[in-house]
Short mmCIF file of C-alpha atoms and ligand atoms in Angstrom, two decimals:
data_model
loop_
_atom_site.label_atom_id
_atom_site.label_comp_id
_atom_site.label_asym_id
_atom_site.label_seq_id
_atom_site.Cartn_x
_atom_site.Cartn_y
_atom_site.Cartn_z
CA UNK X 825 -25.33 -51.96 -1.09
CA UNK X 826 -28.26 -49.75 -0.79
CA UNK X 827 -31.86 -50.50 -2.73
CA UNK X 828 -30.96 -49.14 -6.21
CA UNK X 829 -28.40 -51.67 -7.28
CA UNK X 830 -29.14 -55.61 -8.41
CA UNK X 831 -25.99 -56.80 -7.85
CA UNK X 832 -22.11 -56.53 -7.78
CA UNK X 833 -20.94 -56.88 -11.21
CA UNK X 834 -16.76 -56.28 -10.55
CA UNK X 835 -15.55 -55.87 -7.16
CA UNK X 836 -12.84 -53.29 -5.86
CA UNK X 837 -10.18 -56.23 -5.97
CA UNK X 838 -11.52 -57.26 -9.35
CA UNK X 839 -10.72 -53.92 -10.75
CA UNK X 840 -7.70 -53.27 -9.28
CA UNK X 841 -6.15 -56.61 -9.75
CA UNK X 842 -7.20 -56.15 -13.58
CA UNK X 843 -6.04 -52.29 -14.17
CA UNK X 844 -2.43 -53.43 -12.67
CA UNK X 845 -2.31 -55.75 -15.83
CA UNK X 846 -3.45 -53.33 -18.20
CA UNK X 847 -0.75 -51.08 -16.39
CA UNK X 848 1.89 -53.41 -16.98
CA UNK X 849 0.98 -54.83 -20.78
CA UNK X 850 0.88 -50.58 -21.20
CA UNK X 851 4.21 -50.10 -20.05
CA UNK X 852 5.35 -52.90 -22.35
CA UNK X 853 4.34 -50.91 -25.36
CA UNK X 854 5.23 -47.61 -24.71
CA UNK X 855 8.26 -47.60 -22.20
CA UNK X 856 10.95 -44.75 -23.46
CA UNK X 857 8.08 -43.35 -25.38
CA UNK X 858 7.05 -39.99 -24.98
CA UNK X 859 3.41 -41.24 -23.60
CA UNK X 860 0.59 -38.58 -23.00
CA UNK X 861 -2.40 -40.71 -21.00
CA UNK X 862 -5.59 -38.57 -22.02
CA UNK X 863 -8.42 -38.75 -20.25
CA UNK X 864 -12.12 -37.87 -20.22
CA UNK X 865 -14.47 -36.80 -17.67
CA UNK X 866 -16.02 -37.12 -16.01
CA UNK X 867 -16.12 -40.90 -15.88
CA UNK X 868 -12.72 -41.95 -16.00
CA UNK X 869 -11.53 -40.40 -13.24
CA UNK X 870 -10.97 -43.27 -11.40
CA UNK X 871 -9.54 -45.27 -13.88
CA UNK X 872 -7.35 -42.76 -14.56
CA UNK X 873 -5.83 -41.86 -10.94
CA UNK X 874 -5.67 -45.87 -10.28
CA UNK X 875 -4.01 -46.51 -14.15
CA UNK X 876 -1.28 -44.35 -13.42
CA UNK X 877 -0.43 -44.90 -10.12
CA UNK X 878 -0.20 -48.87 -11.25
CA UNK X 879 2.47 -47.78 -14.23
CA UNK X 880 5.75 -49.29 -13.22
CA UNK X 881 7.24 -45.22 -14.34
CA UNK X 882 5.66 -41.96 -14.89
CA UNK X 883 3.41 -40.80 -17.88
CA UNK X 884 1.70 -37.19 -17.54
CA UNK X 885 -1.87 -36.65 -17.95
CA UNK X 886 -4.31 -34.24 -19.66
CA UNK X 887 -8.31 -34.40 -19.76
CA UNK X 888 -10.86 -33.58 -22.12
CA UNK X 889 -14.66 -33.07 -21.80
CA UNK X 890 -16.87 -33.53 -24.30
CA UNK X 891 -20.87 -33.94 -24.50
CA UNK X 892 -23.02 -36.15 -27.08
CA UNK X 893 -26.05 -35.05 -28.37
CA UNK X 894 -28.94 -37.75 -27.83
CA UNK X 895 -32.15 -38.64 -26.86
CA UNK X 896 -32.35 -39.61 -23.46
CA UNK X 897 -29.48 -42.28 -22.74
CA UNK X 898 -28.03 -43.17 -26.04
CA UNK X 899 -25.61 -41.27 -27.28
CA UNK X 900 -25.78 -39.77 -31.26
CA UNK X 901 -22.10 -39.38 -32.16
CA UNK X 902 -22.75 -35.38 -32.82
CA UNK X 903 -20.23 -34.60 -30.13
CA UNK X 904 -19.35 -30.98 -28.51
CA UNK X 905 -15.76 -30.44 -26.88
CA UNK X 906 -17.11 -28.49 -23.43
CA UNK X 907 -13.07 -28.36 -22.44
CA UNK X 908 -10.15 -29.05 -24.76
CA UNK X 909 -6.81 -30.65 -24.25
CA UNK X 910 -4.67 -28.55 -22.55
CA UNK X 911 -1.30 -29.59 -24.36
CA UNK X 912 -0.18 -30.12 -27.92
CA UNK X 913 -0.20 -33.75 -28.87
CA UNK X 914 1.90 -33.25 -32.33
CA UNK X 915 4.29 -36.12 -32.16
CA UNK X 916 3.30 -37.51 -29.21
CA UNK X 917 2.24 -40.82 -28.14
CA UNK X 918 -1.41 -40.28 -26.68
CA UNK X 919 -3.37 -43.10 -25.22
CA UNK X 920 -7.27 -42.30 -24.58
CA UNK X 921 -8.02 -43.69 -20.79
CA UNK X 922 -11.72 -44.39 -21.06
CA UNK X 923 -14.22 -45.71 -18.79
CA UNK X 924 -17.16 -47.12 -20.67
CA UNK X 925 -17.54 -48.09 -24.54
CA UNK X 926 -21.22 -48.23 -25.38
CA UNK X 927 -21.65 -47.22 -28.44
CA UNK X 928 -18.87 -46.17 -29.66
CA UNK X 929 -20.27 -43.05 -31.56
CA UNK X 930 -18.58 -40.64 -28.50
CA UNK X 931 -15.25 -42.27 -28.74
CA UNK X 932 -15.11 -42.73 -32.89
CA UNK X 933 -15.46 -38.86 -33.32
CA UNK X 934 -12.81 -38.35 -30.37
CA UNK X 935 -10.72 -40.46 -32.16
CA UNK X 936 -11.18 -38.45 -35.62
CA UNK X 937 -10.47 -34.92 -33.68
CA UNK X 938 -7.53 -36.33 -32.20
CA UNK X 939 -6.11 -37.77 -35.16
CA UNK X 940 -6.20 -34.57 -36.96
CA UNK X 941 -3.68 -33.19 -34.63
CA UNK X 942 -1.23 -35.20 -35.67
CA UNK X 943 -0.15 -37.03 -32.68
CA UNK X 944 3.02 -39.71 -33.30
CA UNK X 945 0.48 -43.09 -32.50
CA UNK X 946 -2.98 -42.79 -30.95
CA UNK X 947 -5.07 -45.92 -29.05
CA UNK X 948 -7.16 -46.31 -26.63
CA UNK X 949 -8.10 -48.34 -23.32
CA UNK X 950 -10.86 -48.76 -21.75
CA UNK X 951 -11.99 -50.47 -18.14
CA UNK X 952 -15.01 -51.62 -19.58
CA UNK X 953 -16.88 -52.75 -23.21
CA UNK X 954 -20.57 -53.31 -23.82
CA UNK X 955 -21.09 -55.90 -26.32
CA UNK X 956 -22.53 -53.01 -29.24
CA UNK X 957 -19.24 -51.26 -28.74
CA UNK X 958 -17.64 -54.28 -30.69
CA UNK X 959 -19.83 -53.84 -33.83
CA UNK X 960 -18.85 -50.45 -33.97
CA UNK X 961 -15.11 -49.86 -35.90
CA UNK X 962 -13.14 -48.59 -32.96
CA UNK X 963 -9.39 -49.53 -32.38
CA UNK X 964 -9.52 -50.40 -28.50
CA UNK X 965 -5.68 -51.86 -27.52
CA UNK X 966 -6.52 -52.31 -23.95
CA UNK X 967 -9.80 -54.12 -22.85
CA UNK X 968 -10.44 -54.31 -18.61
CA UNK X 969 -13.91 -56.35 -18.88
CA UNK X 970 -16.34 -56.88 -21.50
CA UNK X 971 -19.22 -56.92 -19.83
CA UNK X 972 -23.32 -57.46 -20.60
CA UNK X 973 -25.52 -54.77 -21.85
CA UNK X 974 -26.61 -53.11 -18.71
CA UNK X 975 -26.42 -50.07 -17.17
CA UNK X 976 -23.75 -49.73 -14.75
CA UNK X 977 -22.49 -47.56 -11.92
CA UNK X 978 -19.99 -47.02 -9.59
CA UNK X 979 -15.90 -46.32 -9.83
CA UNK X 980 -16.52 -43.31 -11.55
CA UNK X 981 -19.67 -44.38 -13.41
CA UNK X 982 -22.86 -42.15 -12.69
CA UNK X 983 -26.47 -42.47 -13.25
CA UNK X 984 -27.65 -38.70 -13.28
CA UNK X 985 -24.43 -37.88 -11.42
CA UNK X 986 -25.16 -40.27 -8.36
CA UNK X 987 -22.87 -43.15 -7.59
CA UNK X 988 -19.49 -42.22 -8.75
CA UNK X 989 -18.13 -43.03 -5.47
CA UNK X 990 -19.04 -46.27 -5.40
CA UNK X 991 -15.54 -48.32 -5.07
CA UNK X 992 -17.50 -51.50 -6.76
CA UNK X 993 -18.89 -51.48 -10.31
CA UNK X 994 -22.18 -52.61 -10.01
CA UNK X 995 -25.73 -52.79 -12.14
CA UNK X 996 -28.54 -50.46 -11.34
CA UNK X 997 -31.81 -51.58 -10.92
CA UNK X 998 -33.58 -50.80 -14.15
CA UNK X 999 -36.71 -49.68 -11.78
CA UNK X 1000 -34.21 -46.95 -10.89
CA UNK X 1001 -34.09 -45.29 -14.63
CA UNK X 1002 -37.90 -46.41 -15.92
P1 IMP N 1962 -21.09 -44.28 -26.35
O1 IMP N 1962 -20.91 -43.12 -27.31
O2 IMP N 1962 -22.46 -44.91 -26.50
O3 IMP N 1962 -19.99 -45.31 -26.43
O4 IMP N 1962 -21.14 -43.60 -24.93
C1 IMP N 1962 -20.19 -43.83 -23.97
C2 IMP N 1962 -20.47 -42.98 -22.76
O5 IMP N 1962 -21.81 -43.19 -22.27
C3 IMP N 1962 -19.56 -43.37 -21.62
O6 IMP N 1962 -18.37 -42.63 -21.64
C4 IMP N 1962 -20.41 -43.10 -20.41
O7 IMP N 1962 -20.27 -41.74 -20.03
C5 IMP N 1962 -21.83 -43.34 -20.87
N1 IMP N 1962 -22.28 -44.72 -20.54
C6 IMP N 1962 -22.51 -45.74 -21.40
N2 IMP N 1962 -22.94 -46.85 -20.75
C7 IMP N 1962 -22.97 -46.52 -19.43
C8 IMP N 1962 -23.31 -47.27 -18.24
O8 IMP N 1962 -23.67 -48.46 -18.25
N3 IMP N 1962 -23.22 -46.59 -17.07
C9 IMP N 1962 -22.81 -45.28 -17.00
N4 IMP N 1962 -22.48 -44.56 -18.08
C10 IMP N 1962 -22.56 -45.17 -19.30
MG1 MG N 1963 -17.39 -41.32 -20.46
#
């Protein structure tokens, strides 16, 4: 597991086993709809490819990148798109694919940008929820894990871009970040 991380916190059959039910409860609600899965990076990545390969039919994808202002690891809400969507999302069903919600501050303003396109419905899921995120007036449909409030990497998560590859979520050692 390497010296940085305390422990295992989900395991690669954990996740899986748990994105194939979001897949199908997701198909429930939007089969025949004209579904747009949205995604943003870097984080989700994983969630993404493993989401939509675990949908019983096919939904396209688009990706958005965005970066929050803050000091040091909490994020402010004053968000900057750094690449948009690449489609129009008038009319369309669009379902944010998220990987971690913290806060809340990044995905609230997402939420307000996107809504002022006029899409037909938007919601959002999310592998995994720290317990602030809950506080925080955010319409999340889809839940993986709600999980403690540590830092965690792995399956797409990064601390300063390292451990994205991990196929295990797991929690860093705090010596690592202090
Ligand atoms: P929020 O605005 O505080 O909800 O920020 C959410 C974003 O912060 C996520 O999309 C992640 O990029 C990042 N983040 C929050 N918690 C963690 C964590 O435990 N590990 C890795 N990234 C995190
Ligand atoms: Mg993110």
């Amino acid at each position: 597991m390497g010296n940085d991380l305390q422990k295992v916190l989900l395991t690669e059959d954990e996740i899986l086993a748990r994105i194939q039910e979001m897949a199908t409860d997701i198909w429930r609600d939007y089969e025949g709809k004209d579904l747009l899965l949205v995604g943003v990076l870097k984080g989700a990545i994983l969630v993404m490819a493993d989401l939509m390969r675990a949908l019983p039919g096919t939904a396209p994808m688009d990706w958005m990148a965005i970066s929050s202002y803050g000091s040091g690891t909490k994020s402010s809400g004053v968000v900057r798109i750094i690449k948009d969507l690449d489609t129009d999302i008038t009319d369309r069903h669009v379902l944010i694919v998220e990987d971690i919600i913290d806060s809340g501050l990044t995905l609230s303003w997402l939420i307000k940008n996107l809504e002022s396109r006029q899409p037909a419905s938007l919601s959002v899921c999310t592998l995994l929820r720290k317990p602030d995120a809950v506080t925080v007036d955010v319409p999340v449909r889809y839940v993986g894990f709600d999980i403690p409030n540590e830092f965690v990497v792995g399956y797409g998560l990064d601390y300063a871009e390292r451990y994205r590859d991990l196929p295990f979520i797991g929690t860093l050692d705090p010596a690592v970040y202090s």
